mmCIF file of C-alpha atoms in Angstrom:
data_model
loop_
_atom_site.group_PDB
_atom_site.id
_atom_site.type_symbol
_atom_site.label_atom_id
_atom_site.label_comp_id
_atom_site.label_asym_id
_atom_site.label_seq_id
_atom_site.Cartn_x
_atom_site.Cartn_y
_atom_site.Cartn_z
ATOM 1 C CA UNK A 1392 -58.729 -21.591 -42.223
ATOM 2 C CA UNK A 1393 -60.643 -24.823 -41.958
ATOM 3 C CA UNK A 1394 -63.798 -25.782 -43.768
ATOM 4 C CA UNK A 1395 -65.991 -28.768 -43.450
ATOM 5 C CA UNK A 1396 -68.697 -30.047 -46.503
ATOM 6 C CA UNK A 1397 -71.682 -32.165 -46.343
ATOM 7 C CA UNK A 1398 -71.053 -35.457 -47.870
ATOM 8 C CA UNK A 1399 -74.185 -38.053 -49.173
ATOM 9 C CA UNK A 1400 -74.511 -41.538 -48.243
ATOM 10 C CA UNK A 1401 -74.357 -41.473 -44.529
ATOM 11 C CA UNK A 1402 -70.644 -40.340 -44.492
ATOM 12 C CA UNK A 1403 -71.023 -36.907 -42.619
ATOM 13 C CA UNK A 1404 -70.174 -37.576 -39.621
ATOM 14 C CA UNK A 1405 -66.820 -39.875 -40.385
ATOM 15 C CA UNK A 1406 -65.911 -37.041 -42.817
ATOM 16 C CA UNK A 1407 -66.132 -34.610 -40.617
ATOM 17 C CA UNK A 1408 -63.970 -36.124 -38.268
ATOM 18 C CA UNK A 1409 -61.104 -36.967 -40.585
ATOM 19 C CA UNK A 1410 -61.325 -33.050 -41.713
ATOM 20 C CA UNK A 1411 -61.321 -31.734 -38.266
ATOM 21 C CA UNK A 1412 -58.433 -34.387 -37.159
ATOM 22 C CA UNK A 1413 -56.768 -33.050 -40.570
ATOM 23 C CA UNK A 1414 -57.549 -29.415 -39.423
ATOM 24 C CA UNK A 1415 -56.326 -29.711 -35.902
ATOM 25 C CA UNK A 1416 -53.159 -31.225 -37.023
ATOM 26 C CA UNK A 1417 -52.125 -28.864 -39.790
ATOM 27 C CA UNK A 1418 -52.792 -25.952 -36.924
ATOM 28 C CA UNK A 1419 -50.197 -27.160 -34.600
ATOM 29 C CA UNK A 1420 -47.671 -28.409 -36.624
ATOM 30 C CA UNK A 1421 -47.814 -24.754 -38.003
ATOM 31 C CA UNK A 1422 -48.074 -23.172 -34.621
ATOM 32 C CA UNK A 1423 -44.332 -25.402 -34.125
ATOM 33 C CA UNK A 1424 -43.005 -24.549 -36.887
ATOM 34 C CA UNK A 1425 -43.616 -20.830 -36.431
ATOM 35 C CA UNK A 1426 -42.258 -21.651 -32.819
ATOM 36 C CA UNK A 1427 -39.271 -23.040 -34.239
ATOM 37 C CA UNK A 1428 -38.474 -19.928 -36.560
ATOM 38 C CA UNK A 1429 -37.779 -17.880 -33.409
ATOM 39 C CA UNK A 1430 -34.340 -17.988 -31.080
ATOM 40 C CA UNK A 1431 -32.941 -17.259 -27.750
ATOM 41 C CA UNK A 1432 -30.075 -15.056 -26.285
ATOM 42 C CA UNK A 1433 -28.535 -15.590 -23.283
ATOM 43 C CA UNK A 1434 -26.317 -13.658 -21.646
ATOM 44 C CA UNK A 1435 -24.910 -13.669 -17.874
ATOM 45 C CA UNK A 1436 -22.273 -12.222 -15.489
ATOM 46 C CA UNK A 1437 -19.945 -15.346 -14.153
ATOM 47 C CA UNK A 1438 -18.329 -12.111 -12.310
ATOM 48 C CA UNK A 1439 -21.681 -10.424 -10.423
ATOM 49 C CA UNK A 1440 -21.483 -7.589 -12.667
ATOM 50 C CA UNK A 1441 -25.056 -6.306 -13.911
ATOM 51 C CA UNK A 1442 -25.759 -4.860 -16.739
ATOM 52 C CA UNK A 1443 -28.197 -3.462 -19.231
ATOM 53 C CA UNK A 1444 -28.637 -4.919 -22.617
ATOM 54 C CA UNK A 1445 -29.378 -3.428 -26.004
ATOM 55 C CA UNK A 1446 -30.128 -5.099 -29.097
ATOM 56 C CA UNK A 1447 -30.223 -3.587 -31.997
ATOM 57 C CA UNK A 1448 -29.991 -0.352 -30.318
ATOM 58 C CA UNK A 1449 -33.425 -1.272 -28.582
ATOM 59 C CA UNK A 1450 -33.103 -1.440 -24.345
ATOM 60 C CA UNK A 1451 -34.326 -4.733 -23.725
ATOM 61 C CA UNK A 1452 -34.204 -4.637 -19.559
ATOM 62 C CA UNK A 1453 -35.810 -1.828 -18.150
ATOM 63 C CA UNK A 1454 -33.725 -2.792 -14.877
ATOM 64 C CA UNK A 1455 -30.377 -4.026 -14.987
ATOM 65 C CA UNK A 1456 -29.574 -7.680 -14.737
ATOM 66 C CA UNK A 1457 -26.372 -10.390 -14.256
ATOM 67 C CA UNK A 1458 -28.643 -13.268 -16.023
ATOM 68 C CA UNK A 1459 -30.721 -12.791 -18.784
ATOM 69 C CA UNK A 1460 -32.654 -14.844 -21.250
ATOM 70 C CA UNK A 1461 -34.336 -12.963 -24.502
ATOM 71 C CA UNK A 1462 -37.101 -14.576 -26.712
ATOM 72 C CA UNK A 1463 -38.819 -14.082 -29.348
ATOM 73 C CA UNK A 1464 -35.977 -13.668 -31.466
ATOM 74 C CA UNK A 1465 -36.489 -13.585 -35.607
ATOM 75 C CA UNK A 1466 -33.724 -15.033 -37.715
ATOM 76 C CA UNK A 1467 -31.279 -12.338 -38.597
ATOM 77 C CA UNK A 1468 -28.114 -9.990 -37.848
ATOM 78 C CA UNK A 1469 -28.216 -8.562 -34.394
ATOM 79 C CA UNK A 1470 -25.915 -5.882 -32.770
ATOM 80 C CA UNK A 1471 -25.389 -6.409 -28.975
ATOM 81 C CA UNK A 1472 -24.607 -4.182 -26.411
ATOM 82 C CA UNK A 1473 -23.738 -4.643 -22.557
ATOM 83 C CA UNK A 1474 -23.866 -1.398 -20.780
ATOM 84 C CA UNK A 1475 -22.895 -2.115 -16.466
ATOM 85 C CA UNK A 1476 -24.142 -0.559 -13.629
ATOM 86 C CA UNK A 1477 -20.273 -0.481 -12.466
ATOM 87 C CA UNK A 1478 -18.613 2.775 -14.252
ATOM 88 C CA UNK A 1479 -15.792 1.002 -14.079
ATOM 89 C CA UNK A 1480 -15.938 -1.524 -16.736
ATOM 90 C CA UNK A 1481 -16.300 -0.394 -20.224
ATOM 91 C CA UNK A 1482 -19.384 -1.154 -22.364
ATOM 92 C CA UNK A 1483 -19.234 -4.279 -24.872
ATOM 93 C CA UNK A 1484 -20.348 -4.588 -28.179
ATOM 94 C CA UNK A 1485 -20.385 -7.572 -30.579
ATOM 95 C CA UNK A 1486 -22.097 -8.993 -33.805
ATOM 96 C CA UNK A 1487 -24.388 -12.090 -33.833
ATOM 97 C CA UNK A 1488 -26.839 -13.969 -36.472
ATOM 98 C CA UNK A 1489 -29.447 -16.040 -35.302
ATOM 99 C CA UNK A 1490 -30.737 -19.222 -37.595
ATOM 100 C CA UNK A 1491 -34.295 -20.772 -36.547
ATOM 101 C CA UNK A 1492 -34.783 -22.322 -33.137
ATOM 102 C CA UNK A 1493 -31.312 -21.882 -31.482
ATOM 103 C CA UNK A 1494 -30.638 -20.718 -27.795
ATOM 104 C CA UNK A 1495 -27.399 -18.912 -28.070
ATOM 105 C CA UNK A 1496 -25.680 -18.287 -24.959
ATOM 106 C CA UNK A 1497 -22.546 -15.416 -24.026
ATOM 107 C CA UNK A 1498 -21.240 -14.910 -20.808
ATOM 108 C CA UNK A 1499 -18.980 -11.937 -19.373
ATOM 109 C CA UNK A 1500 -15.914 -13.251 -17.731
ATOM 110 C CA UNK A 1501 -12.472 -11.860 -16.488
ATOM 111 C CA UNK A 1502 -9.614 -12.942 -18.768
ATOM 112 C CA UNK A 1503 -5.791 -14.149 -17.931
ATOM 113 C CA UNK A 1504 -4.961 -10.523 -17.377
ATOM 114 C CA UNK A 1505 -8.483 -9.670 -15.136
ATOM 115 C CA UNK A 1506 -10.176 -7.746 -17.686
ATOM 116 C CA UNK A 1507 -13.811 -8.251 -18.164
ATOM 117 C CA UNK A 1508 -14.841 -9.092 -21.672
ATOM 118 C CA UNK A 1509 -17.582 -11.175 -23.374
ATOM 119 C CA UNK A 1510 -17.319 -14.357 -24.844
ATOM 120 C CA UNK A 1511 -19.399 -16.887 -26.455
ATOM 121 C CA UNK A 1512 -20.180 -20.105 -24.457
ATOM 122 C CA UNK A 1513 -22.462 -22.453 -26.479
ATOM 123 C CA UNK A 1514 -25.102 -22.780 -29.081
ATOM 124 C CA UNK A 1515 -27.805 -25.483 -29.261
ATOM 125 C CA UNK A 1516 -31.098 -26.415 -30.507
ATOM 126 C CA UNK A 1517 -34.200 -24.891 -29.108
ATOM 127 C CA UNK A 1518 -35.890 -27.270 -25.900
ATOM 128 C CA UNK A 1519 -32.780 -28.651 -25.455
ATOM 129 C CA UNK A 1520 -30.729 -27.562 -22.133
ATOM 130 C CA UNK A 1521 -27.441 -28.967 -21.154
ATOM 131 C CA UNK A 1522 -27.749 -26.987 -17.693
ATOM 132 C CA UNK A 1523 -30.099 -24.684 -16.212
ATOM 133 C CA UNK A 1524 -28.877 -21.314 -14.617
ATOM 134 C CA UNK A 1525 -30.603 -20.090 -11.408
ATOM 135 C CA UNK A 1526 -32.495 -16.457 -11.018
ATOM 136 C CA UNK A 1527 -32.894 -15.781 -14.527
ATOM 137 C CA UNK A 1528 -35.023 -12.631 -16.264
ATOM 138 C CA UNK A 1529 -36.883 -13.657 -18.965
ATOM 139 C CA UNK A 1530 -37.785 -10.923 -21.644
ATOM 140 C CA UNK A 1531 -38.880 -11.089 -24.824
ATOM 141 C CA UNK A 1532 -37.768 -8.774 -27.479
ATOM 142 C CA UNK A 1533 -40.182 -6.752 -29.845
ATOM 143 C CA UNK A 1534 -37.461 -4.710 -31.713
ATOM 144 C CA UNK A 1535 -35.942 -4.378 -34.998
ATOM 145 C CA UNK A 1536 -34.382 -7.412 -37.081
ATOM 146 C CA UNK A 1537 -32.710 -6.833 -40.390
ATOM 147 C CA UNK A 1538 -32.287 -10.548 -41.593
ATOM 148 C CA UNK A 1539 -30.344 -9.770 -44.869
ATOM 149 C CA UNK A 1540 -27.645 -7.335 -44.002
ATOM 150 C CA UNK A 1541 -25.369 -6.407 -40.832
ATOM 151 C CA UNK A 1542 -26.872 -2.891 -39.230
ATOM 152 C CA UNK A 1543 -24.518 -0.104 -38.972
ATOM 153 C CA UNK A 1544 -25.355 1.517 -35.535
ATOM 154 C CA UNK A 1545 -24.629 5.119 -34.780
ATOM 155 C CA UNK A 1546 -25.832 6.188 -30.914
ATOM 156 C CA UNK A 1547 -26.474 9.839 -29.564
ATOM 157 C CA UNK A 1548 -26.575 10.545 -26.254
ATOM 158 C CA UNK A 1549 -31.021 10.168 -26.616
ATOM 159 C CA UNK A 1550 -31.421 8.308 -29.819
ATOM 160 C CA UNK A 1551 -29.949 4.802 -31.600
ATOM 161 C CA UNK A 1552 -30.184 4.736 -35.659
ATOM 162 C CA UNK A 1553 -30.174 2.070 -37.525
ATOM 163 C CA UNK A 1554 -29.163 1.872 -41.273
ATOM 164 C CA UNK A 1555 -28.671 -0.984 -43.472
ATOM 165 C CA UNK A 1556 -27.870 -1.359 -46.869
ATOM 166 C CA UNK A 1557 -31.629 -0.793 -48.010
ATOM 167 C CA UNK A 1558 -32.748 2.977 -47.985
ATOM 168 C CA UNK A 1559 -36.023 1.745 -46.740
ATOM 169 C CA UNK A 1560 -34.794 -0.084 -43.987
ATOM 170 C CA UNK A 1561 -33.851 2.749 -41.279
ATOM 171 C CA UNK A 1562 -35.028 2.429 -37.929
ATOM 172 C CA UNK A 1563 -34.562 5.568 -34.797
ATOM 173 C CA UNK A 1564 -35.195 4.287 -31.219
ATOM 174 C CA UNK A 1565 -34.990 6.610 -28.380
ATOM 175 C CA UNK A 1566 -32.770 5.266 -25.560
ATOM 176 C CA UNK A 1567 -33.816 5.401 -21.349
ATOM 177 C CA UNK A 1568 -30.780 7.211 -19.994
ATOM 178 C CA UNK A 1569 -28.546 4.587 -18.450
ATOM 179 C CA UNK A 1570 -27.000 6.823 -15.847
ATOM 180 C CA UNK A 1571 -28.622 8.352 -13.484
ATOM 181 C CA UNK A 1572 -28.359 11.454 -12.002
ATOM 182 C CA UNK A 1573 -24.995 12.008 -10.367
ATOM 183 C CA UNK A 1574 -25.630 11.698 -6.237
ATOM 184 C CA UNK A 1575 -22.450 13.175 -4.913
ATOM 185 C CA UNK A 1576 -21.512 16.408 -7.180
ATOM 186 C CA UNK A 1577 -17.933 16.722 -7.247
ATOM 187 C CA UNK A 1578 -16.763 13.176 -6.359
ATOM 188 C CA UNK A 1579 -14.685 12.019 -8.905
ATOM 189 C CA UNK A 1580 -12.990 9.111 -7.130
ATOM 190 C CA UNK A 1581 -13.509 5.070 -7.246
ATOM 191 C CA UNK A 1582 -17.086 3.714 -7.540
ATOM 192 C CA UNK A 1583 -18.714 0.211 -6.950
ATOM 193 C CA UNK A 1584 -21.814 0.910 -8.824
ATOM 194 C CA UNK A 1585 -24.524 3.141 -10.321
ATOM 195 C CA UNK A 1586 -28.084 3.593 -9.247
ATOM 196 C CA UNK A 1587 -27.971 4.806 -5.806
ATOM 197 C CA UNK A 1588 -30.853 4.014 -3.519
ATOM 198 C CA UNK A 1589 -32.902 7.179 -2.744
ATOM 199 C CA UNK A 1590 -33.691 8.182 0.721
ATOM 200 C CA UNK A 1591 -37.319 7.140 1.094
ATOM 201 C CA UNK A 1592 -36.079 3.397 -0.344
ATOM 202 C CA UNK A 1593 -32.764 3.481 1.835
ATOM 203 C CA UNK A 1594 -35.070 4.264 5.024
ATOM 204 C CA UNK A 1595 -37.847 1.646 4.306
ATOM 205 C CA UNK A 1596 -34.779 -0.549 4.143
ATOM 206 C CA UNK A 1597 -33.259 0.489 7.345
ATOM 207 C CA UNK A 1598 -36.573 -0.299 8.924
ATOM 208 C CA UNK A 1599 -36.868 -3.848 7.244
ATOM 209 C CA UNK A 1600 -33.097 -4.401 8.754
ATOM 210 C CA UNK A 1601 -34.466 -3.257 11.770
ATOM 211 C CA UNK A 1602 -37.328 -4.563 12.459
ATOM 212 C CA UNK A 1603 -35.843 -8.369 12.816
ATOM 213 C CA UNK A 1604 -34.854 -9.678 15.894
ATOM 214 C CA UNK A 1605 -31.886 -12.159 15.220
ATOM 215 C CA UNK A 1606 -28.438 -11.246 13.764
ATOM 216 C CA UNK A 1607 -28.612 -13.848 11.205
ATOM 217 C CA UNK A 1608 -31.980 -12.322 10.098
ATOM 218 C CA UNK A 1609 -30.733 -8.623 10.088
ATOM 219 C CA UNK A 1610 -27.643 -9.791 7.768
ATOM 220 C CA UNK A 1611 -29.387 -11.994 5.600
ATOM 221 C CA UNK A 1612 -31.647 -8.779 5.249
ATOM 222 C CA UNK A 1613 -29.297 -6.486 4.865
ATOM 223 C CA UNK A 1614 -27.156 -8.417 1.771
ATOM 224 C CA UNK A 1615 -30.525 -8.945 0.045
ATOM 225 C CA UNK A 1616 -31.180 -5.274 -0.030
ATOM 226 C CA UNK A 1617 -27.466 -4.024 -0.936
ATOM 227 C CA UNK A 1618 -27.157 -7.213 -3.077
ATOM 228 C CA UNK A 1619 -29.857 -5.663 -5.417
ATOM 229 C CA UNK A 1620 -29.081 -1.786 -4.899
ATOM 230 C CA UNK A 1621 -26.820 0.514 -4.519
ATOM 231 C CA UNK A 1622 -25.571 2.597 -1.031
ATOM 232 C CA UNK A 1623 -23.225 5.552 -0.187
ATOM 233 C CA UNK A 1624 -20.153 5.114 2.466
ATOM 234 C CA UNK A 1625 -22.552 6.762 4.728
ATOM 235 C CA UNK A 1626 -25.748 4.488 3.917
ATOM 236 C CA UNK A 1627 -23.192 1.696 4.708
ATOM 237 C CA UNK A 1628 -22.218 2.987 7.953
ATOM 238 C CA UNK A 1629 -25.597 3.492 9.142
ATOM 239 C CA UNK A 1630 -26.519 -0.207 8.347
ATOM 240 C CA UNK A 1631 -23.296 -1.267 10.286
ATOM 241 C CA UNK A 1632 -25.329 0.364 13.417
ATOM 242 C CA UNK A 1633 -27.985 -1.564 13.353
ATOM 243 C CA UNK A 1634 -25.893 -4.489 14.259
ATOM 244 C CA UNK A 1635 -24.704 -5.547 18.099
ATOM 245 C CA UNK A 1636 -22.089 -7.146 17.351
ATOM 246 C CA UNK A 1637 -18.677 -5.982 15.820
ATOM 247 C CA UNK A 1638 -17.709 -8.927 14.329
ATOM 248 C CA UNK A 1639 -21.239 -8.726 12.002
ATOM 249 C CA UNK A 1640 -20.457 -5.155 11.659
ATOM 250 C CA UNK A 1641 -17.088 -5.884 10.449
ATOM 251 C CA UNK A 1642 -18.645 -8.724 7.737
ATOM 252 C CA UNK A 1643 -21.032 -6.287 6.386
ATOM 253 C CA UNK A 1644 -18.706 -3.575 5.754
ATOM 254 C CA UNK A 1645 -16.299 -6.499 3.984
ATOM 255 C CA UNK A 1646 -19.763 -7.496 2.011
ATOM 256 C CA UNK A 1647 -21.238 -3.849 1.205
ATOM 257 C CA UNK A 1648 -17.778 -1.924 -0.201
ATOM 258 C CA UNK A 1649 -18.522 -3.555 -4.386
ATOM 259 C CA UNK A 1650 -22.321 -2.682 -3.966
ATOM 260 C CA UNK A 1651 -20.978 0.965 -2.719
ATOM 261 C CA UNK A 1652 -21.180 3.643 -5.206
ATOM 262 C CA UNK A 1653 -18.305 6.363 -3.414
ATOM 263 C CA UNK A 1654 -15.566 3.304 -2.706
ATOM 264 C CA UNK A 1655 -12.980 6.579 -1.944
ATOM 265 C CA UNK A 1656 -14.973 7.537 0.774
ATOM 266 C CA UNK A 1657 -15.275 4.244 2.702
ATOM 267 C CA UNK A 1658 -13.126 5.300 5.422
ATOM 268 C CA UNK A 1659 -16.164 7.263 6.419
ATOM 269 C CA UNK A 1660 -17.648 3.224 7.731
ATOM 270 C CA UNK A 1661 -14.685 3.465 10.395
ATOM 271 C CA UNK A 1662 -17.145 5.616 12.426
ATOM 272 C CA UNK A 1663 -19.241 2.593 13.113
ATOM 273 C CA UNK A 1664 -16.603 0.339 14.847
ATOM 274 C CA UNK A 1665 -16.141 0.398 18.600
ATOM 275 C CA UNK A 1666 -12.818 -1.150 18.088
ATOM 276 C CA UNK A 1667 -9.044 -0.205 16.409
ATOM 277 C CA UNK A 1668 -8.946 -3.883 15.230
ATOM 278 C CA UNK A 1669 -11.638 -4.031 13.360
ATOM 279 C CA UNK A 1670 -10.882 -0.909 11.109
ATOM 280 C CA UNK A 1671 -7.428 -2.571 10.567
ATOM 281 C CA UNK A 1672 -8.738 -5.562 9.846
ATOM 282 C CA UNK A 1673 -10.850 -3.976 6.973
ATOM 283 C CA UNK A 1674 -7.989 -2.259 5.369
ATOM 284 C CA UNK A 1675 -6.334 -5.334 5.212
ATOM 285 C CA UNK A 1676 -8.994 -6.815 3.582
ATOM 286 C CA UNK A 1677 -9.773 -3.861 1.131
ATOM 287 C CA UNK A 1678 -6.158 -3.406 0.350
ATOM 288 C CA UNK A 1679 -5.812 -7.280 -0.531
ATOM 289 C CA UNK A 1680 -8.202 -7.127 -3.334
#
């Protein structure tokens, strides 16, 4: 708190000043400093995979992301956990500290052997940045931070506990379900992704397809949407339609089988070709990945 006094001789005004240039001073070098006390995390897919992130047992993206910055982060031990929209890679889980004002930045890559795992990428001082990454979610994080000992972190399928060292220090956070309801009971075969568009969405999506005039605009369209959802075989197929041309039907159904949540029933997208070519040409292409 700042306080000004009355001085004699004329000198109220020049004190006053000097106090108040004092004042102003001491409030933003202490508005830096406590600035400089917090941290980033950043974490992104160099392999399109999105995912959900949880530190310290706390969800920190309510939808899922493959670039993501956190702020706002206190000095201390953090647990972090990747959880992906695709069922098909297994969830991470790793062990960081944070010291004052650093941007710490992890990235999910495939190794030698094409497996996807999580590695650390670089570390620097808070303002500066070597390179900035494109269409990235910003968050800030509001959840627990145990600066003096490494949390032990036990999950249930509704709740994450937290227990350190110190009885005092035990933290419960209920967890949003990451899966969703299962849209084809019974299939049990390959999937793309999790999260399936529900009909109202996927028809107000058909109609934005639609509704433009030129192929280039209904593609562009149409990779936007699937690029940020995610279809069934048959959702795919009914896109396919919308297109004149075979060839963009044929590029579509190349583009749309990773954002497709039933990949064993893709043969059902045959139904929209005209021609024998082009469903042999899409096996070909499916069976070279």
């Amino acid at each position: 708190v700042c306080s000004f006094r009355l001085s004699p001789n004329n000198q109220v005004v020049v004190i006053m000043i000097k106090e108040l240039f004092l004042c102003v001073a001491f409030v933003v070098s202490t508005l830096g400093f406590v600035k400089a006390q917090q941290s980033n995390l950043v974490v992104f897919s160099d392999t399109d995979q999105s995912f959900s992130l949880l530190l310290n047992g706390k969800r920190v993206n309510q939808l899922p992301n493959q670039n993501l910055k956190v702020t706002g982060l206190y000095p201390g031990w953090y647990n972090l956990r990747l959880v992906f929209t695709n069922p098909n890679i297994p969830q991470m889980e790793t062990g960081l500290a944070f010291e004052p004002g650093r941007e710490v930045t992890y990235a999910v890559v495939r190794d030698a052997a094409g497996k996807h795992t999580l590695i650390f990428v670089n570390e620097y001082t808070l303002g500066y940045s070597p390179f900035p990454r494109g269409h990235q979610f910003v968050v800030g994080y509001d959840g627990p931070v145990n600066a003096d000992e490494v949390p032990i972190i036990s999950t249930t399928q509704t709740t994450t506990t937290i227990t350190t060292t110190d009885p005092n220090m035990v933290f419960t956070y209920p967890i949003d379900p990451v899966l969703p309801p299962d849209p084809l009971p019974g299939y049990s075969g390959e999937m793309g992704c999790q999260n399936v568009m529900d009909e109202q969405a996927f028809s107000e999506a058909r109609s934005s397809i639609s509704s433009k005039s030129f192929s280039s605009s209904k593609m562009a369209v149409a990779k936007q949407i699937t690029r940020s959802g995610c279809l069934l075989s048959r959702q795919v197929r009914e896109i396919m339609k919308l297109f004149d041309y075979e060839t963009d039907r044929l590029n579509y159904a190349k583009f749309a089988y990773d954002y497709t949540y039933d990949q064993g029933n893709y043969y059902k997208v045959n139904d929209a070709f005209e021609f024998e070519s082009s469903i042999r040409s899409l096996e070909e292409f499916l069976y070279s990945r």
